[in-house]
Tab-separated table of N, CA and C in Angstrom:
chain	number	residue	atom	x	y	z
A	198	UNK	N	-16.725	50.884	43.810
A	198	UNK	CA	-16.474	49.783	42.921
A	198	UNK	C	-16.630	48.507	43.739
A	199	UNK	N	-17.322	47.572	43.171
A	199	UNK	CA	-17.552	46.314	43.868
A	199	UNK	C	-17.171	45.165	42.955
A	200	UNK	N	-16.306	44.297	43.457
A	200	UNK	CA	-15.884	43.100	42.734
A	200	UNK	C	-15.500	42.066	43.780
A	201	UNK	N	-16.493	41.289	44.265
A	201	UNK	CA	-16.265	40.385	45.398
A	201	UNK	C	-15.099	39.421	45.232
A	202	UNK	N	-14.751	39.076	44.012
A	202	UNK	CA	-13.646	38.137	43.808
A	202	UNK	C	-12.297	38.727	44.216
A	203	UNK	N	-12.186	40.074	44.233
A	203	UNK	CA	-10.880	40.672	44.515
A	203	UNK	C	-10.914	41.848	45.489
A	204	UNK	N	-12.101	42.381	45.777
A	204	UNK	CA	-12.193	43.580	46.620
A	204	UNK	C	-13.156	43.302	47.766
A	205	UNK	N	-12.705	43.526	48.990
A	205	UNK	CA	-13.585	43.370	50.146
A	205	UNK	C	-14.676	44.432	50.123
A	206	UNK	N	-15.835	44.112	50.633
A	206	UNK	CA	-16.991	45.015	50.571
A	206	UNK	C	-16.779	46.303	51.345
A	207	UNK	N	-15.964	46.303	52.366
A	207	UNK	CA	-15.815	47.495	53.206
A	207	UNK	C	-14.628	48.384	52.808
A	208	UNK	N	-14.006	48.129	51.666
A	208	UNK	CA	-12.839	48.903	51.245
A	208	UNK	C	-13.279	50.275	50.738
A	209	UNK	N	-12.582	51.294	51.228
A	209	UNK	CA	-12.830	52.663	50.780
A	209	UNK	C	-11.482	53.321	50.527
A	210	UNK	N	-11.314	53.879	49.352
A	210	UNK	CA	-10.062	54.551	48.997
A	210	UNK	C	-10.135	55.991	49.469
A	211	UNK	N	-9.155	56.398	50.241
A	211	UNK	CA	-9.084	57.786	50.739
A	211	UNK	C	-8.207	58.656	49.841
A	212	UNK	N	-7.346	58.025	49.047
A	212	UNK	CA	-6.464	58.776	48.180
A	212	UNK	C	-7.249	59.330	46.987
A	213	UNK	N	-6.690	60.382	46.404
A	213	UNK	CA	-7.338	61.003	45.254
A	213	UNK	C	-7.198	60.102	44.040
A	214	UNK	N	-8.306	59.881	43.357
A	214	UNK	CA	-8.321	59.078	42.140
A	214	UNK	C	-9.077	59.855	41.073
A	215	UNK	N	-8.984	59.380	39.855
A	215	UNK	CA	-9.630	60.044	38.731
A	215	UNK	C	-10.422	59.027	37.926
A	216	UNK	N	-11.363	59.506	37.152
A	216	UNK	CA	-12.123	58.607	36.280
A	216	UNK	C	-11.189	57.912	35.290
A	217	UNK	N	-10.049	58.543	34.999
A	217	UNK	CA	-9.072	57.916	34.098
A	217	UNK	C	-8.473	56.659	34.705
A	218	UNK	N	-8.623	56.461	36.011
A	218	UNK	CA	-8.079	55.284	36.685
A	218	UNK	C	-9.004	54.063	36.582
A	219	UNK	N	-10.239	54.272	36.142
A	219	UNK	CA	-11.210	53.165	36.101
A	219	UNK	C	-10.810	52.094	35.081
A	220	UNK	N	-10.494	52.497	33.850
A	220	UNK	CA	-10.140	51.496	32.822
A	220	UNK	C	-8.913	50.678	33.231
A	221	UNK	N	-7.812	51.302	33.658
A	221	UNK	CA	-6.672	50.478	34.081
A	221	UNK	C	-7.013	49.543	35.243
A	222	UNK	N	-7.890	49.989	36.133
A	222	UNK	CA	-8.293	49.157	37.269
A	222	UNK	C	-9.092	47.951	36.794
A	223	UNK	N	-10.084	48.185	35.947
A	223	UNK	CA	-10.903	47.079	35.445
A	223	UNK	C	-10.070	46.096	34.627
A	224	UNK	N	-9.159	46.606	33.829
A	224	UNK	CA	-8.305	45.714	33.035
A	224	UNK	C	-7.439	44.842	33.940
A	225	UNK	N	-6.862	45.433	34.976
A	225	UNK	CA	-6.035	44.633	35.885
A	225	UNK	C	-6.876	43.599	36.630
A	226	UNK	N	-8.061	43.994	37.078
A	226	UNK	CA	-8.923	43.052	37.806
A	226	UNK	C	-9.322	41.858	36.944
A	227	UNK	N	-9.481	42.080	35.649
A	227	UNK	CA	-9.892	40.995	34.758
A	227	UNK	C	-8.720	40.238	34.157
A	228	UNK	N	-7.489	40.688	34.455
A	228	UNK	CA	-6.310	40.005	33.930
A	228	UNK	C	-5.960	40.403	32.510
A	229	UNK	N	-6.619	41.418	31.980
A	229	UNK	CA	-6.325	41.874	30.620
A	229	UNK	C	-5.071	42.751	30.639
A	230	UNK	N	-4.383	42.836	29.505
A	230	UNK	CA	-3.183	43.683	29.465
A	230	UNK	C	-3.563	45.162	29.567
A	231	UNK	N	-2.668	45.972	30.139
A	231	UNK	CA	-2.957	47.406	30.256
A	231	UNK	C	-2.964	48.083	28.890
A	232	UNK	N	-3.670	49.193	28.812
A	232	UNK	CA	-3.661	49.992	27.594
A	232	UNK	C	-2.327	50.739	27.522
A	233	UNK	N	-1.614	50.641	26.392
A	233	UNK	CA	-0.285	51.245	26.325
A	233	UNK	C	-0.286	52.765	26.505
A	234	UNK	N	-1.308	53.452	26.054
A	234	UNK	CA	-1.310	54.921	26.124
A	234	UNK	C	-2.219	55.458	27.236
A	235	UNK	N	-2.642	54.593	28.133
A	235	UNK	CA	-3.555	55.037	29.200
A	235	UNK	C	-2.865	56.030	30.114
A	236	UNK	N	-3.575	57.082	30.465
A	236	UNK	CA	-3.031	58.096	31.366
A	236	UNK	C	-3.366	57.784	32.823
A	237	UNK	N	-4.340	56.931	33.052
A	237	UNK	CA	-4.732	56.586	34.413
A	237	UNK	C	-3.859	55.490	34.995
A	238	UNK	N	-4.075	55.249	36.292
A	238	UNK	CA	-3.341	54.208	37.015
A	238	UNK	C	-4.345	53.234	37.609
A	239	UNK	N	-3.942	52.003	37.713
A	239	UNK	CA	-4.808	51.013	38.342
A	239	UNK	C	-4.935	51.300	39.833
A	240	UNK	N	-6.145	51.201	40.334
A	240	UNK	CA	-6.416	51.388	41.757
A	240	UNK	C	-6.332	50.081	42.535
A	241	UNK	N	-6.018	48.992	41.850
A	241	UNK	CA	-5.989	47.676	42.504
A	241	UNK	C	-5.079	47.658	43.727
A	242	UNK	N	-3.866	48.227	43.682
A	242	UNK	CA	-3.045	48.201	44.896
A	242	UNK	C	-3.743	48.856	46.095
A	243	UNK	N	-4.479	49.939	45.855
A	243	UNK	CA	-5.197	50.605	46.950
A	243	UNK	C	-6.402	49.799	47.399
A	244	UNK	N	-7.029	49.104	46.479
A	244	UNK	CA	-8.201	48.299	46.821
A	244	UNK	C	-7.808	47.072	47.643
A	245	UNK	N	-6.587	46.604	47.458
A	245	UNK	CA	-6.133	45.418	48.180
A	245	UNK	C	-5.458	45.758	49.502
A	246	UNK	N	-4.749	46.894	49.565
A	246	UNK	CA	-4.047	47.317	50.780
A	246	UNK	C	-4.183	48.822	50.905
A	247	UNK	N	-5.019	49.274	51.817
A	247	UNK	CA	-5.286	50.708	51.959
A	247	UNK	C	-4.036	51.511	52.296
A	248	UNK	N	-3.063	50.895	52.968
A	248	UNK	CA	-1.859	51.607	53.381
A	248	UNK	C	-0.809	51.662	52.272
A	249	UNK	N	-1.173	51.237	51.093
A	249	UNK	CA	-0.254	51.232	49.952
A	249	UNK	C	0.246	52.645	49.664
A	250	UNK	N	1.569	52.825	49.432
A	250	UNK	CA	2.059	54.153	49.060
A	250	UNK	C	1.406	54.615	47.753
A	251	UNK	N	1.009	55.869	47.700
A	251	UNK	CA	0.294	56.397	46.541
A	251	UNK	C	0.612	57.874	46.403
A	252	UNK	N	1.077	58.276	45.258
A	252	UNK	CA	1.359	59.691	45.019
A	252	UNK	C	0.124	60.316	44.386
A	253	UNK	N	-0.499	61.238	45.119
A	253	UNK	CA	-1.664	61.930	44.581
A	253	UNK	C	-1.249	62.805	43.410
A	254	UNK	N	-2.124	62.863	42.414
A	254	UNK	CA	-1.908	63.726	41.256
A	254	UNK	C	-3.100	64.659	41.129
A	255	UNK	N	-2.905	65.707	40.379
A	255	UNK	CA	-4.000	66.627	40.137
A	255	UNK	C	-5.060	65.939	39.288
A	256	UNK	N	-6.301	66.348	39.496
A	256	UNK	CA	-7.403	65.839	38.690
A	256	UNK	C	-8.149	67.036	38.116
A	257	UNK	N	-8.534	66.928	36.867
A	257	UNK	CA	-9.253	67.998	36.179
A	257	UNK	C	-10.610	67.448	35.761
A	258	UNK	N	-11.640	68.264	35.933
A	258	UNK	CA	-12.956	67.826	35.482
A	258	UNK	C	-13.728	69.005	34.899
A	259	UNK	N	-14.745	68.654	34.148
A	259	UNK	CA	-15.604	69.658	33.533
A	259	UNK	C	-17.060	69.237	33.752
A	260	UNK	N	-17.901	70.213	34.045
A	260	UNK	CA	-19.336	69.984	34.196
A	260	UNK	C	-20.046	70.948	33.272
A	261	UNK	N	-20.828	70.401	32.362
A	261	UNK	CA	-21.574	71.249	31.439
A	261	UNK	C	-23.005	70.747	31.350
A	262	UNK	N	-23.940	71.635	31.703
A	262	UNK	CA	-25.376	71.343	31.615
A	262	UNK	C	-26.004	72.519	30.866
A	263	UNK	N	-26.031	72.462	29.532
A	263	UNK	CA	-26.515	73.599	28.749
A	263	UNK	C	-27.931	74.047	29.110
A	264	UNK	N	-28.811	73.127	29.431
A	264	UNK	CA	-30.192	73.494	29.755
A	264	UNK	C	-30.263	74.385	30.993
A	265	UNK	N	-29.310	74.253	31.893
A	265	UNK	CA	-29.289	75.049	33.122
A	265	UNK	C	-28.212	76.127	33.094
A	266	UNK	N	-27.590	76.310	31.935
A	266	UNK	CA	-26.518	77.298	31.784
A	266	UNK	C	-25.379	77.085	32.783
A	267	UNK	N	-25.036	75.838	32.987
A	267	UNK	CA	-23.931	75.492	33.880
A	267	UNK	C	-22.750	75.048	33.028
A	268	UNK	N	-21.612	75.665	33.255
A	268	UNK	CA	-20.377	75.249	32.587
A	268	UNK	C	-19.223	75.596	33.523
A	269	UNK	N	-18.673	74.576	34.160
A	269	UNK	CA	-17.621	74.771	35.154
A	269	UNK	C	-16.454	73.835	34.888
A	270	UNK	N	-15.284	74.296	35.282
A	270	UNK	CA	-14.072	73.491	35.248
A	270	UNK	C	-13.519	73.444	36.666
A	271	UNK	N	-12.902	72.329	37.023
A	271	UNK	CA	-12.302	72.226	38.355
A	271	UNK	C	-10.932	71.585	38.245
A	272	UNK	N	-10.037	72.057	39.078
A	272	UNK	CA	-8.729	71.452	39.260
A	272	UNK	C	-8.649	71.071	40.720
A	273	UNK	N	-8.449	69.775	40.965
A	273	UNK	CA	-8.369	69.309	42.347
A	273	UNK	C	-6.975	68.804	42.617
A	274	UNK	N	-6.354	69.413	43.607
A	274	UNK	CA	-5.075	68.952	44.125
A	274	UNK	C	-5.374	68.253	45.444
A	275	UNK	N	-4.410	67.559	46.025
A	275	UNK	CA	-4.705	66.901	47.297
A	275	UNK	C	-5.193	67.857	48.390
A	276	UNK	N	-4.693	69.074	48.415
A	276	UNK	CA	-5.045	70.000	49.499
A	276	UNK	C	-6.024	71.096	49.103
A	277	UNK	N	-6.202	71.321	47.807
A	277	UNK	CA	-7.058	72.431	47.365
A	277	UNK	C	-7.887	72.045	46.159
A	278	UNK	N	-8.984	72.787	45.985
A	278	UNK	CA	-9.781	72.657	44.770
A	278	UNK	C	-10.076	74.049	44.241
A	279	UNK	N	-9.886	74.199	42.937
A	279	UNK	CA	-10.182	75.441	42.244
A	279	UNK	C	-11.346	75.167	41.303
A	280	UNK	N	-12.383	75.970	41.371
A	280	UNK	CA	-13.543	75.803	40.495
A	280	UNK	C	-13.739	77.101	39.717
A	281	UNK	N	-13.718	76.988	38.392
A	281	UNK	CA	-13.934	78.154	37.548
A	281	UNK	C	-15.291	78.016	36.877
A	282	UNK	N	-16.141	79.004	37.083
A	282	UNK	CA	-17.467	79.048	36.475
A	282	UNK	C	-17.353	79.886	35.206
A	283	UNK	N	-17.456	79.232	34.063
A	283	UNK	CA	-17.285	79.902	32.781
A	283	UNK	C	-18.390	80.930	32.531
A	284	UNK	N	-19.610	80.633	32.931
A	284	UNK	CA	-20.717	81.562	32.699
A	284	UNK	C	-20.628	82.797	33.582
A	285	UNK	N	-20.286	82.607	34.835
A	285	UNK	CA	-20.181	83.740	35.756
A	285	UNK	C	-18.803	84.398	35.722
A	286	UNK	N	-17.853	83.721	35.080
A	286	UNK	CA	-16.461	84.159	35.023
A	286	UNK	C	-15.921	84.438	36.425
A	287	UNK	N	-16.104	83.437	37.284
A	287	UNK	CA	-15.624	83.558	38.658
A	287	UNK	C	-14.902	82.273	39.053
A	288	UNK	N	-14.054	82.398	40.057
A	288	UNK	CA	-13.259	81.267	40.527
A	288	UNK	C	-13.415	81.126	42.036
A	289	UNK	N	-13.664	79.908	42.482
A	289	UNK	CA	-13.711	79.589	43.907
A	289	UNK	C	-12.504	78.728	44.250
A	290	UNK	N	-11.940	78.960	45.435
A	290	UNK	CA	-10.814	78.166	45.913
A	290	UNK	C	-11.187	77.607	47.278
A	291	UNK	N	-10.987	76.293	47.456
A	291	UNK	CA	-11.323	75.638	48.721
A	291	UNK	C	-10.096	74.964	49.306
A	292	UNK	N	-9.953	75.047	50.615
A	292	UNK	CA	-8.932	74.321	51.372
A	292	UNK	C	-9.584	73.005	51.788
A	293	UNK	N	-9.233	71.918	51.125
A	293	UNK	CA	-9.909	70.640	51.351
A	293	UNK	C	-9.569	70.004	52.692
A	294	UNK	N	-8.416	70.336	53.252
A	294	UNK	CA	-8.064	69.792	54.568
A	294	UNK	C	-8.927	70.433	55.651
A	295	UNK	N	-9.093	71.736	55.582
A	295	UNK	CA	-9.876	72.460	56.589
A	295	UNK	C	-11.371	72.437	56.297
A	296	UNK	N	-11.735	72.265	55.037
A	296	UNK	CA	-13.136	72.353	54.616
A	296	UNK	C	-13.443	71.263	53.584
A	297	UNK	N	-13.439	69.984	53.999
A	297	UNK	CA	-13.640	68.900	53.029
A	297	UNK	C	-15.013	68.918	52.353
A	298	UNK	N	-15.989	69.569	52.974
A	298	UNK	CA	-17.316	69.668	52.377
A	298	UNK	C	-17.471	70.851	51.443
A	299	UNK	N	-16.407	71.620	51.272
A	299	UNK	CA	-16.387	72.775	50.363
A	299	UNK	C	-17.542	73.735	50.645
A	300	UNK	N	-17.651	74.143	51.891
A	300	UNK	CA	-18.727	75.047	52.303
A	300	UNK	C	-18.278	76.503	52.414
A	301	UNK	N	-16.972	76.734	52.612
A	301	UNK	CA	-16.481	78.093	52.838
A	301	UNK	C	-15.289	78.359	51.932
A	302	UNK	N	-15.507	78.966	50.767
A	302	UNK	CA	-14.379	79.220	49.871
A	302	UNK	C	-13.377	80.182	50.499
A	303	UNK	N	-12.086	79.927	50.197
A	303	UNK	CA	-11.034	80.822	50.659
A	303	UNK	C	-11.136	82.168	49.958
A	304	UNK	N	-11.516	82.112	48.692
A	304	UNK	CA	-11.643	83.340	47.928
A	304	UNK	C	-12.648	83.132	46.803
A	305	UNK	N	-13.176	84.226	46.360
A	305	UNK	CA	-14.051	84.213	45.191
A	305	UNK	C	-13.589	85.357	44.311
A	306	UNK	N	-12.993	85.004	43.195
A	306	UNK	CA	-12.437	86.003	42.291
A	306	UNK	C	-13.368	86.175	41.112
A	307	UNK	N	-13.862	87.363	40.909
A	307	UNK	CA	-14.679	87.657	39.731
A	307	UNK	C	-13.752	88.233	38.680
A	308	UNK	N	-13.382	87.412	37.723
A	308	UNK	CA	-12.415	87.830	36.699
A	308	UNK	C	-13.032	88.799	35.725
């Protein structure tokens, strides 16, 4: 995210964030009131001070590409990621601290 009026060009957030955090962040940056039912959190405190206290939350995502028969769900916690492949009916688990590039799954469960 780049917004020279409020964010330095070299800022990088290391904490876990979600796409749900984008709207609250943009609203705060523009001075607009927050959405009352928004589930995300503004990332502005992290963008302004990297050492800001931040409680990581789980993030859920879905990837679906029907033309390639891809349909996956993922749950990402701060220390682990679980990926369920709906088509193959298999689950991969990654230790993100030991394997941040997700190259060596801890387990592969064929349900």
